[in-house]
CSV table of C-alpha atoms in Angstrom, one decimal:
chain,number,residue,atom,x,y,z
A,1,MET,CA,131.5,79.6,151.0
A,2,GLU,CA,132.2,80.0,147.3
A,3,VAL,CA,132.7,83.3,145.4
A,4,LEU,CA,132.7,83.3,141.6
A,5,PHE,CA,134.4,86.1,139.6
A,6,THR,CA,133.3,86.1,135.9
A,7,PHE,CA,136.3,88.3,135.2
A,8,VAL,CA,139.9,87.8,136.2
A,9,PRO,CA,141.6,90.4,138.6
A,10,LYS,CA,145.3,90.8,138.5
A,11,ASP,CA,147.4,88.2,140.4
A,12,HIS,CA,148.2,90.5,143.3
A,13,GLN,CA,144.5,91.4,143.7
A,14,GLN,CA,143.5,87.7,143.8
A,15,GLU,CA,146.2,87.1,146.4
A,16,MET,CA,145.0,90.0,148.5
A,17,LEU,CA,141.5,88.6,148.6
A,18,GLU,CA,142.6,85.1,149.3
A,19,LYS,CA,144.9,86.3,152.1
A,20,GLU,CA,142.2,88.6,153.7
A,21,PHE,CA,139.5,85.9,153.4
A,22,PRO,CA,141.2,82.5,153.9
A,23,ASN,CA,138.0,80.7,154.6
A,24,VAL,CA,136.4,81.8,151.3
A,25,ASP,CA,136.7,79.6,148.2
A,26,PHE,CA,137.4,82.1,145.3
A,27,HIS,CA,137.1,81.1,141.6
A,28,PHE,CA,138.5,83.6,139.1
A,29,THR,CA,137.3,82.8,135.6
A,30,LYS,CA,136.7,84.7,132.4
A,31,GLN,CA,133.2,84.0,131.1
A,32,ASP,CA,133.3,80.6,132.6
A,33,LYS,CA,130.1,80.0,134.6
A,34,SER,CA,130.6,76.3,135.3
A,35,ARG,CA,130.8,77.0,139.0
A,36,LEU,CA,127.7,79.1,139.0
A,37,SER,CA,125.5,76.4,140.6
A,38,HIS,CA,127.8,76.3,143.6
A,39,ALA,CA,128.5,80.0,144.2
A,40,GLU,CA,126.8,82.0,147.0
A,41,ILE,CA,128.3,85.2,145.6
A,42,VAL,CA,129.0,86.2,142.0
A,43,VAL,CA,131.2,89.2,141.0
A,44,THR,CA,130.4,90.3,137.5
A,45,TYR,CA,130.5,93.3,135.2
A,46,GLY,CA,126.8,92.8,134.8
A,47,GLU,CA,126.5,91.9,131.2
A,48,ASP,CA,127.1,88.1,131.3
A,49,LEU,CA,124.3,86.8,133.5
A,50,THR,CA,121.0,85.6,131.9
A,51,ALA,CA,117.7,84.5,133.4
A,52,GLU,CA,118.7,80.9,132.7
A,53,ASP,CA,121.9,81.5,134.7
A,54,ILE,CA,120.0,82.8,137.7
A,55,GLU,CA,117.7,79.8,137.5
A,56,LYS,CA,120.6,77.4,137.6
A,57,ALA,CA,122.3,79.3,140.5
A,58,ALA,CA,120.8,77.4,143.3
A,59,ASN,CA,123.0,78.8,146.1
A,60,LEU,CA,123.3,82.4,144.8
A,61,LYS,CA,122.5,85.0,147.4
A,62,TRP,CA,124.4,88.1,146.3
A,63,ILE,CA,125.5,89.6,143.0
A,64,MET,CA,128.2,92.2,143.2
A,65,VAL,CA,128.2,94.2,139.9
A,66,ALA,CA,131.6,95.8,139.1
A,67,SER,CA,129.8,98.6,137.2
A,68,ALA,CA,127.3,101.3,138.1
A,69,GLY,CA,124.7,100.3,135.6
A,70,VAL,CA,122.5,97.1,136.0
A,71,GLU,CA,120.2,97.6,133.1
A,72,LYS,CA,121.5,94.6,131.2
A,73,MET,CA,120.9,92.2,134.0
A,74,PRO,CA,117.8,89.8,134.2
A,75,HIS,CA,115.9,91.9,136.7
A,76,LYS,CA,112.8,89.7,136.9
A,77,ALA,CA,114.7,86.5,137.6
A,78,ILE,CA,116.8,88.2,140.3
A,79,LEU,CA,113.8,89.7,142.0
A,80,GLU,CA,111.9,86.4,142.0
A,81,LYS,CA,114.7,84.7,143.8
A,82,GLY,CA,115.3,87.6,146.2
A,83,ILE,CA,119.0,87.9,145.4
A,84,THR,CA,120.8,90.9,146.9
A,85,VAL,CA,122.5,93.1,144.3
A,86,SER,CA,125.1,95.8,144.9
A,87,ASN,CA,127.3,97.8,142.5
A,88,VAL,CA,130.3,100.1,142.6
A,89,ARG,CA,128.5,103.4,142.3
A,90,GLY,CA,131.0,106.2,142.8
A,91,ILE,CA,134.2,104.6,141.5
A,92,HIS,CA,133.8,106.1,138.1
A,93,LYS,CA,133.7,109.7,139.2
A,94,THR,CA,137.4,110.5,138.8
A,95,PRO,CA,138.0,109.1,135.3
A,96,MET,CA,134.6,110.1,134.0
A,97,ALA,CA,134.8,113.7,135.3
A,98,GLU,CA,138.3,114.0,133.8
A,99,SER,CA,137.1,112.6,130.5
A,100,VAL,CA,134.2,115.2,130.4
A,101,LEU,CA,136.6,118.0,131.3
A,102,ALA,CA,139.2,116.8,128.7
A,103,HIS,CA,136.6,116.8,125.9
A,104,LEU,CA,135.2,120.1,126.9
A,105,LEU,CA,138.5,121.8,127.1
A,106,SER,CA,139.6,120.3,123.8
A,107,ILE,CA,136.6,121.8,122.1
A,108,LYS,CA,136.8,125.1,123.8
A,109,ARG,CA,140.5,125.5,123.1
A,110,SER,CA,140.3,124.2,119.5
A,111,LEU,CA,142.6,121.3,120.1
A,112,PRO,CA,141.1,119.1,117.2
A,113,THR,CA,141.9,121.9,114.8
A,114,ILE,CA,145.4,122.4,116.2
A,115,TYR,CA,146.1,118.7,115.9
A,116,GLU,CA,144.8,118.5,112.4
A,117,LYS,CA,147.0,121.4,111.3
A,118,GLN,CA,150.0,119.8,112.9
A,119,THR,CA,149.5,116.6,110.8
A,120,GLN,CA,149.4,118.9,107.7
A,121,ARG,CA,152.5,120.8,108.8
A,122,GLU,CA,150.6,124.0,108.6
A,123,TRP,CA,151.3,127.1,110.7
A,124,HIS,CA,147.7,128.1,111.2
A,125,ARG,CA,147.0,130.8,113.7
A,126,LYS,CA,143.4,131.7,112.8
A,127,ILE,CA,142.0,129.6,115.6
A,128,ARG,CA,138.6,130.4,117.1
A,129,SER,CA,138.8,129.4,120.8
A,130,SER,CA,136.6,130.2,123.7
A,131,GLU,CA,136.7,129.9,127.5
A,132,LEU,CA,135.0,127.8,130.1
A,133,SER,CA,135.2,130.6,132.6
A,134,GLY,CA,131.9,132.5,132.9
A,135,SER,CA,129.8,129.8,131.2
A,136,THR,CA,127.0,127.7,132.5
A,137,ALA,CA,126.7,123.9,132.6
A,138,LEU,CA,123.6,121.9,133.2
A,139,ILE,CA,124.4,118.5,134.7
A,140,ILE,CA,121.6,115.9,134.4
A,141,GLY,CA,122.2,113.5,137.2
A,142,PRO,CA,124.3,115.3,139.9
A,143,GLY,CA,125.2,112.2,141.9
A,144,ALA,CA,128.7,111.0,142.6
A,145,ILE,CA,129.9,111.4,139.0
A,146,GLY,CA,127.9,114.6,138.3
A,147,GLY,CA,129.1,116.1,141.5
A,148,GLU,CA,132.7,115.5,140.7
A,149,ILE,CA,132.1,117.1,137.2
A,150,GLY,CA,130.5,120.0,139.0
A,151,ARG,CA,133.4,120.4,141.3
A,152,LEU,CA,136.0,120.5,138.5
A,153,LEU,CA,133.9,122.9,136.4
A,154,GLN,CA,133.4,125.3,139.3
A,155,ALA,CA,137.2,125.4,139.6
A,156,PHE,CA,137.2,126.7,136.0
A,157,GLY,CA,134.7,129.4,136.8
A,158,VAL,CA,131.7,127.6,135.5
A,159,SER,CA,128.2,128.1,137.0
A,160,THR,CA,126.5,124.7,137.5
A,161,ILE,CA,122.9,123.7,137.4
A,162,GLY,CA,122.0,120.3,138.7
A,163,CYS,CA,118.9,118.4,137.4
A,164,ASN,CA,117.5,115.4,139.2
A,165,ARG,CA,114.2,113.8,140.0
A,166,SER,CA,113.3,115.8,143.0
A,167,GLY,CA,115.1,119.1,142.4
A,168,LYS,CA,116.7,118.8,145.9
A,169,GLN,CA,120.1,120.3,146.4
A,170,ALA,CA,123.2,118.3,145.3
A,171,ASP,CA,126.9,118.8,145.9
A,172,TYR,CA,128.7,121.4,143.8
A,173,MET,CA,125.6,122.7,142.1
A,174,ASN,CA,124.9,126.5,142.2
A,175,GLU,CA,121.3,125.9,141.3
A,176,MET,CA,118.9,122.9,141.1
A,177,VAL,CA,115.9,121.9,139.0
A,178,SER,CA,113.8,118.8,138.8
A,179,PHE,CA,113.5,116.6,135.7
A,180,GLU,CA,110.0,117.9,135.0
A,181,ASN,CA,111.2,121.5,134.9
A,182,ILE,CA,114.4,120.9,132.8
A,183,LEU,CA,113.0,123.0,129.9
A,184,GLU,CA,113.1,126.1,132.0
A,185,VAL,CA,116.9,126.0,132.4
A,186,LEU,CA,118.0,124.5,129.0
A,187,PRO,CA,118.2,128.0,127.4
A,188,LYS,CA,120.7,129.1,130.0
A,189,ALA,CA,123.1,126.3,129.5
A,190,ASP,CA,126.3,126.5,127.4
A,191,THR,CA,127.0,122.9,128.1
A,192,VAL,CA,124.5,120.1,128.8
A,193,ILE,CA,126.0,117.0,130.4
A,194,SER,CA,124.1,113.8,131.1
A,195,VAL,CA,125.4,111.1,133.5
A,196,VAL,CA,122.1,109.5,134.4
A,197,PRO,CA,121.5,105.7,134.5
A,198,SER,CA,119.0,104.0,132.3
A,199,THR,CA,115.6,104.0,134.2
A,200,GLU,CA,112.0,104.3,133.3
A,201,GLU,CA,112.2,108.0,134.0
A,202,THR,CA,115.3,108.7,131.9
A,203,ARG,CA,114.7,106.5,128.8
A,204,GLY,CA,113.7,108.9,126.1
A,205,MET,CA,113.7,111.8,128.5
A,206,LEU,CA,115.2,114.3,126.0
A,207,GLY,CA,113.2,114.9,122.8
A,208,SER,CA,113.2,117.4,120.0
A,209,GLU,CA,111.6,120.1,122.1
A,210,HIS,CA,114.6,120.0,124.5
A,211,PHE,CA,117.2,120.5,121.7
A,212,LYS,CA,115.1,123.3,120.3
A,213,ALA,CA,115.3,125.0,123.7
A,214,MET,CA,119.1,124.8,123.9
A,215,LYS,CA,121.5,127.5,122.7
A,216,SER,CA,122.5,127.1,119.1
A,217,GLN,CA,126.2,126.8,120.2
A,218,ALA,CA,125.5,124.5,123.1
A,219,ILE,CA,127.6,121.5,123.6
A,220,PHE,CA,125.6,118.3,124.4
A,221,MET,CA,127.6,115.6,126.2
A,222,ASN,CA,126.1,112.2,127.0
A,223,PHE,CA,128.2,110.0,129.3
A,224,GLY,CA,125.3,108.2,131.1
A,225,ARG,CA,123.2,105.9,128.9
A,226,GLY,CA,122.4,106.0,125.2
A,227,ASP,CA,118.7,105.6,125.6
A,228,LEU,CA,118.4,109.1,127.1
A,229,VAL,CA,117.6,110.5,123.6
A,230,PRO,CA,116.6,108.9,120.4
A,231,GLU,CA,119.6,109.2,118.1
A,232,ASP,CA,117.5,110.3,115.1
A,233,VAL,CA,116.4,113.3,117.2
A,234,LEU,CA,120.0,114.1,118.1
A,235,VAL,CA,121.2,113.8,114.5
A,236,LYS,CA,118.4,116.1,113.4
A,237,ALA,CA,119.2,118.7,116.1
A,238,LEU,CA,122.8,118.7,114.9
A,239,ASN,CA,122.0,119.0,111.2
A,240,ASP,CA,119.4,121.7,111.9
A,241,GLY,CA,121.9,123.8,113.9
A,242,GLU,CA,119.8,123.6,117.1
A,243,ILE,CA,123.0,122.7,119.0
A,244,GLY,CA,126.6,123.3,118.2
A,245,TYR,CA,128.4,120.1,119.2
A,246,ALA,CA,127.9,116.7,120.7
A,247,VAL,CA,130.3,114.5,122.6
A,248,LEU,CA,128.9,111.0,123.0
A,249,ASP,CA,130.3,108.2,125.0
A,250,VAL,CA,127.2,106.1,125.0
A,251,PHE,CA,124.7,105.1,122.2
A,252,GLU,CA,121.4,103.4,121.7
A,253,GLN,CA,123.2,100.5,119.9
A,254,GLU,CA,126.7,99.5,120.9
A,255,PRO,CA,129.0,99.1,119.1
A,256,LEU,CA,127.8,102.1,117.0
A,257,PRO,CA,127.2,100.7,113.5
A,258,SER,CA,129.9,101.7,111.0
A,259,ASP,CA,127.3,103.3,108.7
A,260,HIS,CA,125.7,105.4,111.4
A,261,PRO,CA,125.6,109.1,110.4
A,262,LEU,CA,127.2,110.2,113.7
A,263,TRP,CA,130.6,108.9,112.6
A,264,GLY,CA,130.8,111.4,109.7
A,265,MET,CA,129.6,114.5,111.5
A,266,GLU,CA,132.4,117.2,112.0
A,267,ASN,CA,130.7,118.5,115.1
A,268,VAL,CA,130.4,115.2,116.9
A,269,VAL,CA,132.9,113.2,119.0
A,270,VAL,CA,132.3,109.5,119.1
A,271,SER,CA,133.8,108.0,122.2
A,272,PRO,CA,133.4,104.2,122.3
A,273,HIS,CA,132.0,104.0,125.9
A,274,VAL,CA,135.5,104.4,127.4
A,275,SER,CA,135.1,107.4,129.6
A,276,SER,CA,135.3,105.4,132.8
A,277,HIS,CA,138.4,103.4,131.8
A,278,SER,CA,141.2,103.6,134.2
A,279,GLY,CA,144.1,101.4,135.3
A,280,ARG,CA,142.6,101.7,138.8
A,281,TYR,CA,139.1,100.4,137.9
A,282,VAL,CA,139.3,96.9,139.4
A,283,GLU,CA,141.3,98.2,142.4
A,284,ARG,CA,138.6,100.6,143.3
A,285,ALA,CA,135.9,98.0,142.7
A,286,LEU,CA,137.6,95.6,145.2
A,287,GLU,CA,137.9,98.5,147.7
A,288,ILE,CA,134.1,98.4,147.8
A,289,PHE,CA,133.7,94.6,147.5
A,290,ALA,CA,136.1,93.6,150.3
A,291,PRO,CA,134.4,95.5,153.1
A,292,ASN,CA,131.0,94.3,151.9
A,293,LEU,CA,132.3,90.7,151.9
A,294,LYS,CA,133.4,91.2,155.5
A,295,LYS,CA,129.9,92.4,156.4
A,296,TRP,CA,128.4,89.4,154.5
A,297,LEU,CA,130.5,86.9,156.4
A,298,GLU,CA,129.3,88.6,159.7
A,299,ASN,CA,125.7,88.2,158.6
A,300,ASN,CA,125.4,91.9,158.1
A,301,SER,CA,123.2,92.5,155.1
A,302,ASP,CA,123.5,96.3,155.1
A,303,LEU,CA,125.9,96.4,152.1
A,304,THR,CA,127.3,99.5,150.6
A,305,ASN,CA,125.7,100.5,147.2
A,306,GLN,CA,122.8,98.1,147.4
A,307,VAL,CA,120.7,98.3,144.2
A,308,ASN,CA,116.9,98.4,144.1
A,309,MET,CA,116.2,96.1,141.2
A,310,GLU,CA,112.6,97.3,140.8
A,311,LYS,CA,113.8,100.9,140.3
A,312,GLY,CA,117.0,99.9,138.4
A,313,TYR,CA,119.5,101.8,140.5
């Protein structure tokens, strides 16, 4: 059986796989799909497979996506061929939760101003800082990542409200609300954090009425997908003072165009989709892939983190 990686793990990670699965023919390539027609399994970041690739992949049975999002994949072609898809949902929770907390603490404790004054060699003590303790955070998408964000925030004395499709209880949430009732809780939130994937339900889910419902000093943080809110709506909300700050790791168009107004706004942090980056990323991905490969070789199709390609998650 042949497994094609369209990215190249570190040498010791390749050796680990080859030692654990001696009867599997691994090909580790970077953006080289010449072996695609032979592979039964493809391991990819999910952005380099086209419908034409799927058509050529005569033996392909399983795609392992080393990412949580699958929105850039050719869903129709994959569904038509009945290919199993799994992802690495959950491995991002530690780096992303730490990124959210780092940005939030930086804003609350006025670190951007402190750093700026240091570069100017200015002893500036008129710093307006605030605390996380006693505040309320609304977390849109309290799954693995959102739950870890909630856990860390609760340790800082933050009350957490989770918002998901059903409104059913999620870990580390003091309160829950459904997507359709989000307007009811937005006025309570000091921080609004989105970590939802891109689905039919979440695309364009937040509009101008949602930002009008937020506190004027609220911090809006989007670490899920850029199509949650039209960027012109977000820019207007910031310019009109409907919210106080935005921290954005994802955008409608990536890379963010150099002439985009978000770059020049003092109350915006532009993070170039790096919140999940970690030196342990591939290591954690392989910790999900290897047990799944063992199942696959034993004809057990009950893989961890299977993706419903019709729903997109």
